[in-house]
Every structure is written in structure tokens, then in C-alpha cells.
PDB file of C-alpha atoms in Angstrom:
ATOM      1  CA  UNK A   1      -0.021   0.046   0.021  1.00 69.00           C
ATOM      2  CA  UNK A   2       1.626   3.861  -1.310  1.00 75.00           C
ATOM      3  CA  UNK A   3       0.477   5.088   1.920  1.00 74.00           C
ATOM      4  CA  UNK A   4       2.501   2.039   4.378  1.00 78.00           C
ATOM      5  CA  UNK A   5       5.218   2.867   2.183  1.00 82.00           C
ATOM      6  CA  UNK A   6       5.072   6.928   2.499  1.00 81.00           C
ATOM      7  CA  UNK A   7       5.223   6.194   6.751  1.00 76.00           C
ATOM      8  CA  UNK A   8       7.729   3.765   6.745  1.00 81.00           C
ATOM      9  CA  UNK A   9       9.182   6.406   5.183  1.00 84.00           C
ATOM     10  CA  UNK A  10       8.822   9.439   7.683  1.00 79.00           C
ATOM     11  CA  UNK A  11       9.013   7.137  10.837  1.00 76.00           C
ATOM     12  CA  UNK A  12      12.757   5.692   9.088  1.00 80.00           C
ATOM     13  CA  UNK A  13      13.406   8.883   8.270  1.00 81.00           C
ATOM     14  CA  UNK A  14      13.472  10.389  12.166  1.00 77.00           C
ATOM     15  CA  UNK A  15      14.347   7.665  13.871  1.00 76.00           C
ATOM     16  CA  UNK A  16      17.664   8.862  14.551  1.00 79.00           C
ATOM     17  CA  UNK A  17      16.204  11.906  16.138  1.00 78.00           C
ATOM     18  CA  UNK A  18      16.965  12.740  19.335  1.00 77.00           C
ATOM     19  CA  UNK A  19      13.327  13.090  20.749  1.00 74.00           C
ATOM     20  CA  UNK A  20      12.987   9.848  18.852  1.00 73.00           C
ATOM     21  CA  UNK A  21      15.788   8.001  20.427  1.00 74.00           C
ATOM     22  CA  UNK A  22      14.599   9.682  23.937  1.00 71.00           C
ATOM     23  CA  UNK A  23      10.862   8.560  23.286  1.00 68.00           C
ATOM     24  CA  UNK A  24      11.720   4.956  22.469  1.00 69.00           C
ATOM     25  CA  UNK A  25      14.709   5.568  25.695  1.00 70.00           C
ATOM     26  CA  UNK A  26      11.406   5.864  27.695  1.00 61.00           C
ATOM     27  CA  UNK A  27       9.186   3.643  25.882  1.00 60.00           C
ATOM     28  CA  UNK A  28       7.090   2.257  29.301  1.00 58.00           C
ATOM     29  CA  UNK A  29       4.569   5.029  28.886  1.00 60.00           C
ATOM     30  CA  UNK A  30       2.344   4.583  32.662  1.00 65.00           C
ATOM     31  CA  UNK A  31      -0.094   6.396  31.330  1.00 71.00           C
ATOM     32  CA  UNK A  32      -2.553   6.542  28.279  1.00 79.00           C
ATOM     33  CA  UNK A  33      -2.496   9.922  26.847  1.00 84.00           C
ATOM     34  CA  UNK A  34      -6.132  10.660  25.930  1.00 89.00           C
ATOM     35  CA  UNK A  35      -7.647  14.665  25.711  1.00 92.00           C
ATOM     36  CA  UNK A  36      -9.468  16.312  28.950  1.00 94.00           C
ATOM     37  CA  UNK A  37     -12.665  18.176  29.532  1.00 95.00           C
ATOM     38  CA  UNK A  38     -11.598  21.618  29.081  1.00 96.00           C
ATOM     39  CA  UNK A  39     -13.374  24.312  31.521  1.00 95.00           C
ATOM     40  CA  UNK A  40     -15.798  27.895  31.251  1.00 93.00           C
ATOM     41  CA  UNK A  41     -12.302  28.731  32.861  1.00 94.00           C
ATOM     42  CA  UNK A  42      -9.872  27.072  29.974  1.00 94.00           C
ATOM     43  CA  UNK A  43     -11.494  28.913  27.532  1.00 92.00           C
ATOM     44  CA  UNK A  44     -11.713  32.441  29.046  1.00 90.00           C
ATOM     45  CA  UNK A  45      -8.392  32.125  29.803  1.00 92.00           C
ATOM     46  CA  UNK A  46      -7.253  31.528  26.293  1.00 91.00           C
ATOM     47  CA  UNK A  47      -8.940  33.924  25.054  1.00 88.00           C
ATOM     48  CA  UNK A  48      -7.573  36.729  27.085  1.00 87.00           C
ATOM     49  CA  UNK A  49      -4.222  35.583  26.257  1.00 87.00           C
ATOM     50  CA  UNK A  50      -5.015  36.951  22.459  1.00 83.00           C
ATOM     51  CA  UNK A  51      -3.605  39.316  21.464  1.00 79.00           C
ATOM     52  CA  UNK A  52      -5.477  41.830  20.569  1.00 74.00           C
ATOM     53  CA  UNK A  53      -3.387  42.953  17.056  1.00 69.00           C
ATOM     54  CA  UNK A  54      -4.037  38.930  16.343  1.00 66.00           C
ATOM     55  CA  UNK A  55      -7.148  39.527  13.667  1.00 64.00           C
ATOM     56  CA  UNK A  56     -10.000  36.042  14.584  1.00 64.00           C
ATOM     57  CA  UNK A  57     -12.442  35.551  12.379  1.00 66.00           C
ATOM     58  CA  UNK A  58     -16.097  35.420  12.433  1.00 66.00           C
ATOM     59  CA  UNK A  59     -18.938  38.109  12.777  1.00 67.00           C
ATOM     60  CA  UNK A  60     -18.342  39.018  16.298  1.00 72.00           C
ATOM     61  CA  UNK A  61     -15.437  41.258  17.447  1.00 74.00           C
ATOM     62  CA  UNK A  62     -12.683  39.810  19.893  1.00 77.00           C
ATOM     63  CA  UNK A  63     -13.017  42.540  22.060  1.00 78.00           C
ATOM     64  CA  UNK A  64     -16.606  41.806  22.479  1.00 78.00           C
ATOM     65  CA  UNK A  65     -16.513  38.109  22.947  1.00 79.00           C
ATOM     66  CA  UNK A  66     -13.545  38.720  25.343  1.00 80.00           C
ATOM     67  CA  UNK A  67     -15.839  40.713  27.924  1.00 80.00           C
ATOM     68  CA  UNK A  68     -18.968  37.751  27.400  1.00 79.00           C
ATOM     69  CA  UNK A  69     -18.362  35.355  29.582  1.00 79.00           C
ATOM     70  CA  UNK A  70     -22.235  33.460  28.084  1.00 81.00           C
ATOM     71  CA  UNK A  71     -19.869  32.929  24.711  1.00 84.00           C
ATOM     72  CA  UNK A  72     -17.636  31.097  26.476  1.00 89.00           C
ATOM     73  CA  UNK A  73     -19.940  28.762  27.606  1.00 89.00           C
ATOM     74  CA  UNK A  74     -21.056  28.070  24.312  1.00 88.00           C
ATOM     75  CA  UNK A  75     -17.695  27.516  23.453  1.00 88.00           C
ATOM     76  CA  UNK A  76     -17.099  24.977  25.865  1.00 92.00           C
ATOM     77  CA  UNK A  77     -19.877  22.562  25.062  1.00 92.00           C
ATOM     78  CA  UNK A  78     -18.797  22.852  21.649  1.00 90.00           C
ATOM     79  CA  UNK A  79     -15.005  21.661  22.005  1.00 92.00           C
ATOM     80  CA  UNK A  80     -16.039  19.158  24.845  1.00 94.00           C
ATOM     81  CA  UNK A  81     -18.134  17.983  21.854  1.00 94.00           C
ATOM     82  CA  UNK A  82     -15.427  17.795  19.154  1.00 92.00           C
ATOM     83  CA  UNK A  83     -13.117  16.266  22.379  1.00 92.00           C
ATOM     84  CA  UNK A  84     -15.584  13.840  22.909  1.00 92.00           C
ATOM     85  CA  UNK A  85     -15.928  12.706  18.909  1.00 92.00           C
ATOM     86  CA  UNK A  86     -12.623  12.627  18.397  1.00 88.00           C
ATOM     87  CA  UNK A  87     -13.940  15.426  15.919  1.00 88.00           C
ATOM     88  CA  UNK A  88     -13.383  19.173  14.843  1.00 85.00           C
ATOM     89  CA  UNK A  89     -16.691  20.554  13.063  1.00 83.00           C
ATOM     90  CA  UNK A  90     -16.242  21.010   9.157  1.00 84.00           C
ATOM     91  CA  UNK A  91     -16.891  24.857   9.158  1.00 80.00           C
ATOM     92  CA  UNK A  92     -14.992  26.068  11.435  1.00 81.00           C
ATOM     93  CA  UNK A  93     -12.177  24.760   9.546  1.00 81.00           C
ATOM     94  CA  UNK A  94     -12.888  26.729   7.030  1.00 84.00           C
ATOM     95  CA  UNK A  95     -10.344  30.454   6.250  1.00 85.00           C
ATOM     96  CA  UNK A  96     -10.826  33.849   4.968  1.00 85.00           C
ATOM     97  CA  UNK A  97      -7.593  33.864   2.912  1.00 88.00           C
ATOM     98  CA  UNK A  98      -6.764  37.477   1.771  1.00 87.00           C
ATOM     99  CA  UNK A  99      -3.411  38.528  -0.277  1.00 91.00           C
ATOM    100  CA  UNK A 100      -0.601  40.392   1.509  1.00 90.00           C
ATOM    101  CA  UNK A 101       1.526  42.504  -0.950  1.00 91.00           C
ATOM    102  CA  UNK A 102       5.138  41.851   0.248  1.00 89.00           C
ATOM    103  CA  UNK A 103       7.492  44.174  -1.987  1.00 87.00           C
ATOM    104  CA  UNK A 104       7.830  45.553  -5.347  1.00 89.00           C
ATOM    105  CA  UNK A 105       5.736  45.948  -8.072  1.00 90.00           C
ATOM    106  CA  UNK A 106       1.892  45.435  -7.139  1.00 88.00           C
ATOM    107  CA  UNK A 107       0.445  44.563  -9.675  1.00 89.00           C
ATOM    108  CA  UNK A 108       3.195  40.936 -10.116  1.00 89.00           C
ATOM    109  CA  UNK A 109       0.880  38.236  -7.997  1.00 87.00           C
ATOM    110  CA  UNK A 110       4.478  36.983  -6.804  1.00 88.00           C
ATOM    111  CA  UNK A 111       5.029  39.865  -4.385  1.00 90.00           C
ATOM    112  CA  UNK A 112       1.825  38.456  -2.993  1.00 92.00           C
ATOM    113  CA  UNK A 113       1.624  36.276   0.057  1.00 93.00           C
ATOM    114  CA  UNK A 114      -1.972  35.090   1.117  1.00 92.00           C
ATOM    115  CA  UNK A 115      -2.720  35.582   5.124  1.00 88.00           C
ATOM    116  CA  UNK A 116      -5.191  32.912   5.925  1.00 85.00           C
ATOM    117  CA  UNK A 117      -7.717  34.074   9.302  1.00 83.00           C
ATOM    118  CA  UNK A 118      -9.502  31.316  11.318  1.00 83.00           C
ATOM    119  CA  UNK A 119     -12.327  31.712  13.540  1.00 82.00           C
ATOM    120  CA  UNK A 120     -12.473  31.835  16.776  1.00 80.00           C
ATOM    121  CA  UNK A 121     -13.611  28.890  18.068  1.00 80.00           C
ATOM    122  CA  UNK A 122     -10.498  26.997  15.715  1.00 86.00           C
ATOM    123  CA  UNK A 123      -7.756  29.249  17.295  1.00 85.00           C
ATOM    124  CA  UNK A 124      -8.950  28.904  20.761  1.00 87.00           C
ATOM    125  CA  UNK A 125      -9.710  24.719  19.766  1.00 90.00           C
ATOM    126  CA  UNK A 126      -6.004  24.535  18.378  1.00 90.00           C
ATOM    127  CA  UNK A 127      -4.700  26.011  21.448  1.00 91.00           C
ATOM    128  CA  UNK A 128      -6.171  24.638  24.102  1.00 94.00           C
ATOM    129  CA  UNK A 129      -5.860  20.946  22.131  1.00 93.00           C
ATOM    130  CA  UNK A 130      -1.921  22.042  21.831  1.00 90.00           C
ATOM    131  CA  UNK A 131      -1.545  22.718  25.721  1.00 92.00           C
ATOM    132  CA  UNK A 132      -3.053  19.663  26.610  1.00 93.00           C
ATOM    133  CA  UNK A 133      -1.374  17.299  24.344  1.00 90.00           C
ATOM    134  CA  UNK A 134       2.784  19.355  25.355  1.00 87.00           C
ATOM    135  CA  UNK A 135       1.310  19.476  28.567  1.00 87.00           C
ATOM    136  CA  UNK A 136       1.676  15.160  28.303  1.00 87.00           C
ATOM    137  CA  UNK A 137       4.509  15.192  25.918  1.00 82.00           C
ATOM    138  CA  UNK A 138       7.254  17.244  27.699  1.00 80.00           C
ATOM    139  CA  UNK A 139       8.277  14.624  30.222  1.00 77.00           C
ATOM    140  CA  UNK A 140       9.388  12.375  26.819  1.00 72.00           C
ATOM    141  CA  UNK A 141      10.964  15.328  24.627  1.00 72.00           C
ATOM    142  CA  UNK A 142      15.061  15.536  25.095  1.00 68.00           C
ATOM    143  CA  UNK A 143      15.802  18.246  26.553  1.00 69.00           C
ATOM    144  CA  UNK A 144      17.322  19.788  23.619  1.00 68.00           C
ATOM    145  CA  UNK A 145      14.063  20.575  21.452  1.00 69.00           C
ATOM    146  CA  UNK A 146      13.926  24.058  22.080  1.00 67.00           C
ATOM    147  CA  UNK A 147      11.249  24.506  18.918  1.00 69.00           C
ATOM    148  CA  UNK A 148       7.700  24.083  19.884  1.00 69.00           C
ATOM    149  CA  UNK A 149       8.513  24.466  23.706  1.00 71.00           C
ATOM    150  CA  UNK A 150       6.839  27.949  25.808  1.00 74.00           C
ATOM    151  CA  UNK A 151      10.480  29.840  26.923  1.00 72.00           C
ATOM    152  CA  UNK A 152      12.434  27.786  24.064  1.00 73.00           C
ATOM    153  CA  UNK A 153      13.983  29.016  21.273  1.00 74.00           C
ATOM    154  CA  UNK A 154      16.844  28.318  19.265  1.00 73.00           C
ATOM    155  CA  UNK A 155      19.061  30.226  21.031  1.00 77.00           C
ATOM    156  CA  UNK A 156      18.799  27.744  24.615  1.00 72.00           C
ATOM    157  CA  UNK A 157      19.365  24.594  21.925  1.00 69.00           C
ATOM    158  CA  UNK A 158      22.266  26.175  20.918  1.00 74.00           C
ATOM    159  CA  UNK A 159      23.117  27.376  24.677  1.00 76.00           C
ATOM    160  CA  UNK A 160      22.694  23.724  25.590  1.00 71.00           C
ATOM    161  CA  UNK A 161      25.041  22.631  22.744  1.00 72.00           C
ATOM    162  CA  UNK A 162      28.026  25.221  24.179  1.00 69.00           C
TER     163      UNK A 162
END
């Protein structure tokens, strides 16, 4: 099967990666990962941490949503149903894509880059899922892996190598 061959190629490509080796050395995982339901407080904290300069798609402005506690309950219910069913609503996957001028001649289409604006629910859902995953995976990641960790950067990785 073509998909199995592609997966085998990917696995072979990364089998010598330090993080993969670290995970394998700790292969006896005591607890199986599963997503947990989120609370209204989780939603509130996530929304409040969205910078004002970040655009959220949808018909309700971010400032209004940040002040609207009843909206948090609706988001919590929607996200928890998605977690329970293991599915994300197709309608929330849709983004508004806007071409943004990069440089040079504005009449040349090559001088534009696409910017996707996702609905707020999508951004909040993604952040909550990421937080749960990274909290679980943190114990298995190599200390040199800095790219996806909070308060870690490529400079941290370089300093650890010195």
C-alpha cells in the first residue's frame, strides 16, 4: 500500500532523531494519553491570551467576545463535543484568505502572500488541544528540543550545545 510505504519512509527518516530516541528510551508509558474536557476557565484564559492585534474570523469582534462570558460556555460545550466525538466541525476549518502585498510591484501576483484568518473557535480549540498535548509530551521530549516549547528558542538549543 502506498500510504504504508510513505509512513515507513517517514519513520525511517526520523528514527535517529534525539527526541525519538528519548521517547523510545522511556517507552514504558505509565498513562495513556487522552484529551480531557475543557472548562469555562480554560476557554476564558485562552481567549484572554489572544493578542488584540491578532485577527479572529467570524462575525463577532474579539473585544466583544473577550467580555462575553455566556460565549465561553457555548465554546466550552462545542469544544467538548468535538473532543468527545474526536471530530472538528468542517465549518470551523474554513479560513478567509487575503492576499497581502510583500514588496516591489503591486501589480505582480508573485509579490503577494496569502494570510489565512481562522474563526475564533478554531484558534481557541487549537490552543487548548496543543496545551494538553504538550503538557503530556513534555516528559518524553529531549531537553535539546526547543522549537515547540514555551520559553525555549533556537538560542536555548545553541547554548545547551556549548
